[in-house]
Tab-separated table of C-alpha atoms in Angstrom:
chain	number	residue	atom	x	y	z
A	16	MET	CA	0.401	0.205	0.050
A	17	ASN	CA	1.333	3.381	-1.083
A	18	CYS	CA	1.421	6.587	0.964
A	19	LYS	CA	-1.002	8.067	-1.474
A	20	GLU	CA	-3.773	5.290	-0.348
A	21	ASN	CA	-2.254	5.452	2.688
A	22	VAL	CA	-4.299	9.201	3.056
A	23	TRP	CA	-6.801	8.234	1.209
A	24	ARG	CA	-7.622	5.226	3.414
A	25	LEU	CA	-7.329	7.762	5.896
A	26	ALA	CA	-9.293	10.310	5.224
A	27	VAL	CA	-11.961	8.135	4.525
A	28	ALA	CA	-11.469	7.016	7.961
A	29	LEU	CA	-11.822	10.130	9.641
A	30	VAL	CA	-14.983	10.771	7.608
A	31	ILE	CA	-15.780	7.758	9.351
A	32	ILE	CA	-15.413	7.796	12.514
A	33	VAL	CA	-17.224	12.127	12.479
A	34	MET	CA	-20.765	10.385	10.989
A	35	VAL	CA	-20.828	7.871	14.265
A	36	GLY	CA	-19.257	9.578	16.849
A	37	GLN	CA	-20.674	13.157	15.380
A	38	CYS	CA	-18.111	14.214	17.329
A	39	LYS	CA	-17.544	17.688	15.825
A	40	SER	CA	-19.677	21.093	16.911
A	41	ALA	CA	-22.174	21.918	14.142
A	42	GLN	CA	-19.829	25.198	11.984
A	43	VAL	CA	-23.334	26.505	9.792
A	44	PRO	CA	-26.826	25.784	11.112
A	45	ALA	CA	-28.230	24.122	8.752
A	46	MET	CA	-27.912	22.608	5.212
A	47	PHE	CA	-30.073	22.551	2.849
A	48	VAL	CA	-29.841	19.550	0.044
A	49	PHE	CA	-30.686	19.688	-3.251
A	50	GLY	CA	-30.626	16.713	-6.562
A	51	ASP	CA	-31.637	14.207	-7.343
A	52	SER	CA	-30.713	10.313	-6.338
A	53	LEU	CA	-26.803	10.842	-5.562
A	54	VAL	CA	-27.790	12.822	-2.330
A	55	ASP	CA	-31.872	11.472	-1.870
A	56	ASP	CA	-31.860	10.585	1.827
A	57	GLY	CA	-35.518	8.718	1.020
A	58	ASN	CA	-38.256	11.293	-0.306
A	59	ASN	CA	-38.874	9.011	-3.993
A	60	ASN	CA	-39.881	6.638	-0.438
A	61	TYR	CA	-43.515	8.958	-1.074
A	62	LEU	CA	-43.722	8.889	-4.080
A	63	SER	CA	-45.327	6.975	-6.856
A	64	THR	CA	-42.622	6.140	-9.668
A	65	TRP	CA	-40.255	3.137	-10.534
A	66	ALA	CA	-36.996	5.880	-8.941
A	67	LYS	CA	-37.011	3.778	-5.125
A	68	SER	CA	-34.395	2.174	-3.586
A	69	ASN	CA	-36.091	1.168	-0.525
A	70	TYR	CA	-34.555	-1.818	-0.438
A	71	TYR	CA	-32.156	-4.719	0.469
A	72	PRO	CA	-29.728	-4.502	-0.581
A	73	TYR	CA	-29.078	-0.481	-0.743
A	74	GLY	CA	-28.162	0.317	2.632
A	75	CYS	CA	-26.839	-2.557	3.837
A	76	ASP	CA	-23.897	-1.035	5.051
A	77	PHE	CA	-25.959	1.988	7.090
A	78	ASN	CA	-27.088	2.120	10.555
A	79	GLY	CA	-30.672	2.906	9.154
A	80	GLY	CA	-31.047	-0.054	6.507
A	81	ALA	CA	-32.737	0.599	3.053
A	82	THR	CA	-33.649	4.335	3.662
A	83	GLY	CA	-34.224	4.692	0.398
A	84	ARG	CA	-30.752	6.407	-0.284
A	85	PHE	CA	-28.542	5.235	-3.787
A	86	SER	CA	-26.176	3.289	-2.366
A	87	ASN	CA	-24.466	0.952	-0.031
A	88	GLY	CA	-24.246	3.402	2.569
A	89	ARG	CA	-23.873	7.185	3.410
A	90	THR	CA	-24.517	9.644	0.325
A	91	ILE	CA	-21.706	12.237	-0.378
A	92	ALA	CA	-24.512	14.902	1.445
A	93	ASP	CA	-24.431	12.700	4.480
A	94	LEU	CA	-20.504	13.020	4.481
A	95	ILE	CA	-20.640	16.307	4.402
A	96	GLY	CA	-22.495	16.846	6.434
A	97	ALA	CA	-21.042	14.947	9.079
A	98	LEU	CA	-17.886	16.747	8.490
A	99	LEU	CA	-19.772	20.378	9.482
A	100	GLY	CA	-20.820	18.749	12.453
A	101	LEU	CA	-24.680	18.265	12.029
A	102	PRO	CA	-26.590	14.788	12.102
A	103	TYR	CA	-28.265	13.213	8.542
A	104	VAL	CA	-31.431	16.242	7.114
A	105	PRO	CA	-34.888	14.757	7.136
A	106	PRO	CA	-36.386	13.953	3.515
A	107	PHE	CA	-38.747	16.769	2.975
A	108	ALA	CA	-41.932	14.154	1.646
A	109	ASP	CA	-41.051	12.266	4.978
A	110	PRO	CA	-44.188	13.651	7.025
A	111	SER	CA	-42.907	13.895	9.960
A	112	THR	CA	-39.877	16.029	8.622
A	113	VAL	CA	-41.588	19.061	10.490
A	114	GLY	CA	-42.028	21.008	13.428
A	115	THR	CA	-37.739	21.804	15.092
A	116	ARG	CA	-37.126	18.666	12.970
A	117	VAL	CA	-36.019	20.934	9.963
A	118	LEU	CA	-34.030	23.101	11.738
A	119	GLY	CA	-30.737	21.711	10.647
A	120	GLY	CA	-31.908	21.144	7.398
A	121	VAL	CA	-34.231	20.056	4.893
A	122	ASN	CA	-32.983	17.094	2.021
A	123	TYR	CA	-35.041	17.902	-1.380
A	124	ALA	CA	-33.320	15.369	-3.377
A	125	SER	CA	-35.700	13.488	-5.834
A	126	ALA	CA	-34.604	10.777	-7.420
A	127	ALA	CA	-34.560	10.844	-11.173
A	128	GLY	CA	-35.520	14.432	-10.471
A	129	GLY	CA	-33.586	16.977	-13.004
A	130	ILE	CA	-32.554	20.688	-13.926
A	131	LEU	CA	-35.690	20.158	-16.424
A	132	ASP	CA	-39.223	19.264	-15.850
A	133	LEU	CA	-40.164	16.680	-18.222
A	134	THR	CA	-36.320	14.817	-17.446
A	135	GLY	CA	-36.918	11.180	-15.931
A	136	GLN	CA	-40.676	11.164	-16.559
A	137	HIS	CA	-40.557	8.105	-17.938
A	138	PHE	CA	-40.498	6.829	-14.293
A	139	GLY	CA	-43.170	8.313	-13.414
A	140	GLN	CA	-43.331	11.348	-10.100
A	141	ARG	CA	-40.056	13.061	-8.958
A	142	TYR	CA	-39.157	16.140	-7.623
A	143	SER	CA	-37.743	18.241	-10.567
A	144	LEU	CA	-35.064	21.450	-9.294
A	145	SER	CA	-38.551	23.747	-10.397
A	146	GLN	CA	-40.818	21.701	-7.512
A	147	GLN	CA	-37.415	21.213	-4.651
A	148	VAL	CA	-37.309	24.995	-4.566
A	149	LEU	CA	-41.679	25.178	-3.944
A	150	ASN	CA	-40.712	22.823	-1.396
A	151	PHE	CA	-38.282	24.693	0.112
A	152	GLU	CA	-40.688	27.585	-0.213
A	153	SER	CA	-42.785	25.379	2.132
A	154	THR	CA	-41.019	24.809	4.588
A	155	LEU	CA	-39.700	28.395	4.454
A	156	ASN	CA	-42.962	29.408	5.103
A	157	ASN	CA	-44.893	26.607	7.108
A	158	GLU	CA	-42.648	25.561	9.761
A	159	LEU	CA	-38.719	28.502	10.047
A	160	ARG	CA	-41.699	31.798	9.864
A	161	ARG	CA	-43.104	30.056	12.891
A	162	MET	CA	-40.529	29.432	14.928
A	163	MET	CA	-38.104	32.473	13.719
A	164	SER	CA	-38.295	36.050	12.476
A	165	GLY	CA	-36.611	38.822	11.163
A	166	GLY	CA	-32.751	39.112	11.875
A	167	ASN	CA	-32.728	36.186	13.505
A	168	LEU	CA	-34.322	34.243	10.008
A	169	ASN	CA	-31.782	36.127	8.259
A	170	GLN	CA	-29.186	34.946	10.099
A	171	TYR	CA	-29.661	31.709	10.038
A	172	LEU	CA	-30.465	31.603	6.011
A	173	GLY	CA	-27.598	33.765	5.767
A	174	LYS	CA	-25.123	31.595	7.296
A	175	SER	CA	-26.927	27.577	6.755
A	176	ILE	CA	-25.454	25.888	3.528
A	177	VAL	CA	-27.027	24.565	0.449
A	178	ILE	CA	-26.057	22.091	-2.146
A	179	MET	CA	-27.640	21.313	-4.974
A	180	VAL	CA	-26.813	18.369	-7.064
A	181	PHE	CA	-27.781	18.459	-10.445
A	182	GLY	CA	-27.419	17.005	-13.871
A	183	SER	CA	-26.739	13.589	-14.601
A	184	ASN	CA	-30.162	13.092	-14.930
A	185	ASP	CA	-30.971	15.561	-18.044
A	186	TYR	CA	-28.125	13.568	-19.685
A	187	ILE	CA	-29.007	9.863	-18.062
A	188	ASN	CA	-32.557	10.296	-18.475
A	189	ASN	CA	-33.191	13.172	-20.795
A	190	TYR	CA	-30.788	13.476	-23.580
A	191	LEU	CA	-29.828	10.532	-23.877
A	192	LEU	CA	-32.649	8.569	-24.267
A	193	PRO	CA	-33.790	9.628	-27.811
A	194	SER	CA	-36.879	7.573	-28.439
A	195	LEU	CA	-38.252	8.916	-24.602
A	196	TYR	CA	-37.294	12.922	-25.320
A	197	PRO	CA	-36.965	15.284	-28.149
A	198	SER	CA	-33.982	16.825	-26.673
A	199	SER	CA	-30.761	15.057	-28.682
A	200	ARG	CA	-32.726	16.371	-31.560
A	201	ASN	CA	-33.691	19.995	-30.383
A	202	TYR	CA	-30.627	20.912	-29.629
A	203	THR	CA	-26.586	20.367	-30.275
A	204	PRO	CA	-24.951	18.864	-26.976
A	205	SER	CA	-23.610	22.731	-26.571
A	206	GLN	CA	-27.653	24.437	-26.883
A	207	TYR	CA	-28.121	21.666	-24.205
A	208	ALA	CA	-25.961	22.375	-21.606
A	209	ASN	CA	-26.616	26.099	-22.217
A	210	LEU	CA	-30.905	25.576	-21.480
A	211	LEU	CA	-29.728	23.784	-18.233
A	212	LEU	CA	-27.904	26.916	-16.996
A	213	ASN	CA	-30.349	29.108	-17.988
A	214	ARG	CA	-33.166	27.000	-15.666
A	215	TYR	CA	-30.429	26.250	-13.021
A	216	ALA	CA	-29.074	30.197	-12.597
A	217	ARG	CA	-33.334	31.253	-12.355
A	218	GLN	CA	-33.770	28.940	-9.150
A	219	ILE	CA	-30.641	29.472	-8.286
A	220	LEU	CA	-31.184	33.078	-8.232
A	221	ALA	CA	-35.111	32.043	-6.707
A	222	LEU	CA	-33.505	30.521	-3.753
A	223	TYR	CA	-31.285	33.416	-2.663
A	224	SER	CA	-34.347	35.222	-3.276
A	225	LEU	CA	-35.876	34.000	-0.177
A	226	GLY	CA	-32.255	34.242	2.491
A	227	LEU	CA	-29.680	31.908	1.373
A	228	ARG	CA	-26.359	32.679	1.100
A	229	LYS	CA	-24.001	29.478	0.479
A	230	PHE	CA	-24.543	27.451	-2.165
A	231	MET	CA	-21.691	24.744	-3.300
A	232	LEU	CA	-23.092	23.956	-6.919
A	233	ALA	CA	-21.617	20.237	-8.047
A	234	GLY	CA	-20.689	19.411	-11.877
A	235	VAL	CA	-21.623	16.813	-13.223
A	236	GLY	CA	-18.906	13.138	-13.278
A	237	PRO	CA	-18.109	11.619	-15.705
A	238	LEU	CA	-21.462	10.173	-17.277
A	239	GLY	CA	-19.796	7.462	-19.835
A	240	CYS	CA	-17.384	5.612	-17.070
A	241	ILE	CA	-20.568	4.403	-14.998
A	242	PRO	CA	-21.200	1.183	-15.185
A	243	ASN	CA	-24.255	1.963	-17.415
A	244	GLN	CA	-22.628	3.801	-20.205
A	245	ARG	CA	-20.203	1.603	-20.215
A	246	ALA	CA	-22.746	-1.798	-20.879
A	247	SER	CA	-24.238	0.338	-23.941
A	248	GLY	CA	-21.346	-1.546	-25.953
A	249	VAL	CA	-20.825	1.749	-27.498
A	250	ALA	CA	-17.706	1.821	-26.148
A	251	ALA	CA	-14.984	-0.587	-25.462
A	252	PRO	CA	-15.308	-3.033	-22.362
A	253	ASP	CA	-12.538	-1.138	-21.749
A	254	ARG	CA	-13.131	2.261	-22.452
A	255	CYS	CA	-15.716	4.845	-20.918
A	256	VAL	CA	-18.602	5.647	-23.430
A	257	ASP	CA	-15.893	9.601	-24.948
A	258	ARG	CA	-18.914	10.974	-27.013
A	259	VAL	CA	-21.110	11.041	-23.532
A	260	ASN	CA	-18.878	12.603	-21.109
A	261	GLU	CA	-17.430	15.365	-24.690
A	262	MET	CA	-20.512	16.947	-24.636
A	263	LEU	CA	-20.999	17.249	-20.402
A	264	GLY	CA	-17.791	19.972	-21.139
A	265	SER	CA	-20.277	22.446	-21.432
A	266	PHE	CA	-22.323	22.327	-18.824
A	267	ASN	CA	-19.271	21.606	-16.318
A	268	GLN	CA	-17.542	24.689	-18.034
A	269	GLY	CA	-20.569	26.997	-17.740
A	270	LEU	CA	-21.458	25.588	-14.271
A	271	LYS	CA	-17.918	27.021	-13.333
A	272	SER	CA	-18.064	29.928	-14.723
A	273	MET	CA	-21.604	30.830	-14.146
A	274	VAL	CA	-19.730	30.741	-10.000
A	275	ASP	CA	-17.725	33.803	-11.260
A	276	GLU	CA	-20.860	35.745	-12.381
A	277	PHE	CA	-22.696	35.327	-9.334
A	278	ASN	CA	-20.301	36.535	-7.069
A	279	SER	CA	-19.647	39.184	-9.500
A	280	ASN	CA	-22.872	40.370	-8.653
A	281	HIS	CA	-23.990	39.140	-5.526
A	282	PRO	CA	-21.683	40.241	-2.953
A	283	GLY	CA	-22.905	38.654	0.832
A	284	ALA	CA	-22.973	35.675	-0.774
A	285	ILE	CA	-20.700	33.277	-2.334
A	286	PHE	CA	-21.148	30.495	-4.585
A	287	VAL	CA	-18.788	27.384	-5.176
A	288	TYR	CA	-18.597	25.014	-8.513
A	289	GLY	CA	-18.195	21.087	-6.846
A	290	ASN	CA	-15.484	19.354	-9.562
A	291	THR	CA	-16.953	16.128	-9.483
A	292	TYR	CA	-16.197	15.262	-13.443
A	293	GLY	CA	-12.021	15.895	-11.741
A	294	ALA	CA	-12.202	14.557	-8.889
A	295	PHE	CA	-13.544	11.453	-9.909
A	296	GLY	CA	-11.621	10.918	-13.132
A	297	ASP	CA	-8.311	11.938	-11.003
A	298	ILE	CA	-9.966	8.113	-8.790
A	299	LEU	CA	-11.090	6.690	-12.153
A	300	ASN	CA	-7.434	7.274	-13.414
A	301	ASN	CA	-4.714	6.447	-10.537
A	302	PRO	CA	-7.765	3.773	-8.438
A	303	ALA	CA	-5.117	2.169	-7.026
A	304	SER	CA	-3.917	5.470	-5.002
A	305	TYR	CA	-7.042	5.279	-3.867
A	306	GLY	CA	-7.682	1.927	-2.651
A	307	PHE	CA	-10.288	0.848	-4.915
A	308	ARG	CA	-9.627	-2.135	-7.092
A	309	VAL	CA	-12.913	-2.756	-9.560
A	310	ILE	CA	-13.702	0.365	-11.714
A	311	ASP	CA	-16.176	-0.854	-14.769
A	312	THR	CA	-17.306	-2.544	-12.603
A	313	SER	CA	-21.016	-2.137	-10.265
A	314	CYS	CA	-20.990	-3.600	-7.344
A	315	CYS	CA	-24.523	-5.309	-6.934
A	316	GLY	CA	-25.842	-4.867	-10.578
A	317	VAL	CA	-27.267	-7.495	-14.024
A	318	GLY	CA	-25.562	-7.731	-17.515
A	319	ARG	CA	-22.749	-6.219	-18.977
A	320	ASN	CA	-20.362	-4.680	-15.998
A	321	ARG	CA	-23.026	-5.557	-13.667
A	322	GLY	CA	-25.231	-2.163	-15.550
A	323	GLN	CA	-27.344	-3.177	-17.398
A	324	ILE	CA	-30.243	-3.701	-14.604
A	325	THR	CA	-29.430	-1.836	-11.803
A	326	CYS	CA	-29.196	-3.587	-8.431
A	327	LEU	CA	-32.417	-5.512	-8.229
A	328	PRO	CA	-34.295	-6.891	-4.576
A	329	PHE	CA	-32.176	-8.843	-2.250
A	330	GLN	CA	-30.036	-9.304	-4.868
A	331	VAL	CA	-26.695	-10.546	-3.016
A	332	PRO	CA	-24.098	-7.503	-3.590
A	333	CYS	CA	-20.351	-7.872	-3.780
A	334	GLU	CA	-18.798	-8.084	-0.450
A	335	ASN	CA	-15.344	-6.328	-0.786
A	336	ARG	CA	-17.525	-3.153	-1.738
A	337	ASN	CA	-14.942	-1.110	-0.591
A	338	GLU	CA	-12.701	-1.556	-3.199
A	339	TYR	CA	-15.572	-0.638	-5.690
A	340	LEU	CA	-15.838	2.372	-7.357
A	341	PHE	CA	-20.146	1.449	-8.150
A	342	TRP	CA	-22.784	0.630	-6.089
A	343	ASP	CA	-24.544	-0.075	-9.190
A	344	ALA	CA	-25.456	0.787	-12.384
A	345	PHE	CA	-25.494	4.748	-11.441
A	346	HIS	CA	-24.262	4.849	-7.723
A	347	PRO	CA	-21.091	5.322	-6.229
A	348	THR	CA	-20.149	3.042	-3.445
A	349	GLU	CA	-19.723	4.639	0.092
A	350	ALA	CA	-16.559	4.826	-0.634
A	351	ALA	CA	-16.311	7.213	-3.371
A	352	ASN	CA	-18.986	9.365	-1.288
A	353	ALA	CA	-16.931	9.844	1.710
A	354	ILE	CA	-13.364	10.558	-0.192
A	355	LEU	CA	-15.450	12.527	-3.175
A	356	ALA	CA	-17.179	14.868	0.125
A	357	TRP	CA	-13.871	15.192	1.604
A	358	ARG	CA	-12.319	16.809	-1.264
A	359	ALA	CA	-15.116	19.364	-1.602
A	360	TYR	CA	-14.653	20.616	2.740
A	361	LEU	CA	-11.300	20.171	2.258
A	362	GLY	CA	-10.133	20.048	-1.217
A	363	PRO	CA	-8.023	22.946	-3.034
A	364	PRO	CA	-9.440	25.182	-5.387
A	365	SER	CA	-8.900	22.779	-8.247
A	366	ASP	CA	-11.647	20.174	-6.408
A	367	CYS	CA	-13.701	23.109	-5.068
A	368	TYR	CA	-13.451	26.662	-6.068
A	369	PRO	CA	-13.203	29.371	-5.596
A	370	ILE	CA	-13.431	27.630	-1.750
A	371	ASN	CA	-13.591	24.673	-0.136
A	372	LEU	CA	-16.783	24.302	2.134
A	373	GLN	CA	-14.832	23.779	5.642
A	374	GLN	CA	-13.465	27.991	4.374
A	375	MET	CA	-17.585	28.635	2.987
A	376	ALA	CA	-19.237	27.203	6.811
A	377	GLN	CA	-16.366	29.838	8.168
A	378	LEU	CA	-17.128	33.291	6.361
């Protein structure tokens, strides 16, 4: 085991220790999570949808079992919350997410949800970005305003951190499904990225207008390398689907530029860009340095790369889950999530731009 591998295994261990013991005091009042299945912690359990993960073996390494998280264990949002000293934030759709339970934050993320309202509609119900913003407004008006008012509420919102993870479904469950969605016929990849960014910006500014001031906007990872895309047979068995990865450049570059623009035009707020593509790409290019042995096949799934059909109820997953980069056809393992969370929290500007989450929490 080389030095770099030791460092990253230690990083993962530290995240898990923090998660189990919650030994850190909270650095921010709350964390509000918006996004898709990468950070959904149970909202889709309450919706009429095929996009659910509230069954074994999902959650097989999570102390709450199969809660609706799309991983074997914790999501990146869970782990970022732990590093910030926060408990798990409850899903918005859970009827018990009311009163003082919302004070540490709320998770609005929904599997199959996207920036565009139509994205993921073939799965059934899901909360799109615009609906998630409306759901936050509901929490604000029906819960938070009843417990706080005036300057206290403004300070609470201004110090809280917003995590936003969007874009993946707008590609894999929209643009890359021409038999179900017309977007790839109506837009070039560059035009489509601009459409997504314009819609995204509108909703981010809506959240800003409601009082939120600290935003982390995660870029889209290398989707051409997930088991689902590798299993398509488009690329050679040992290759990612380059065409898919290349079309993401316009979105990620545009999102980073949008962060610069927002920071220039909104003094008193801070927006950061999470370089998911770069961090994930580093793991893919140097898997052994991070302790991974399998990067092209999921731990739980069916077919080529275990990615043609995602993890099925009561399917027996791989045993050495910490050595797998991907849990199922689409989602990382907890081990991968821990590395991504650590890099967002403590990483240099190449990981989290222009500052990291620890620095943001101190503002």
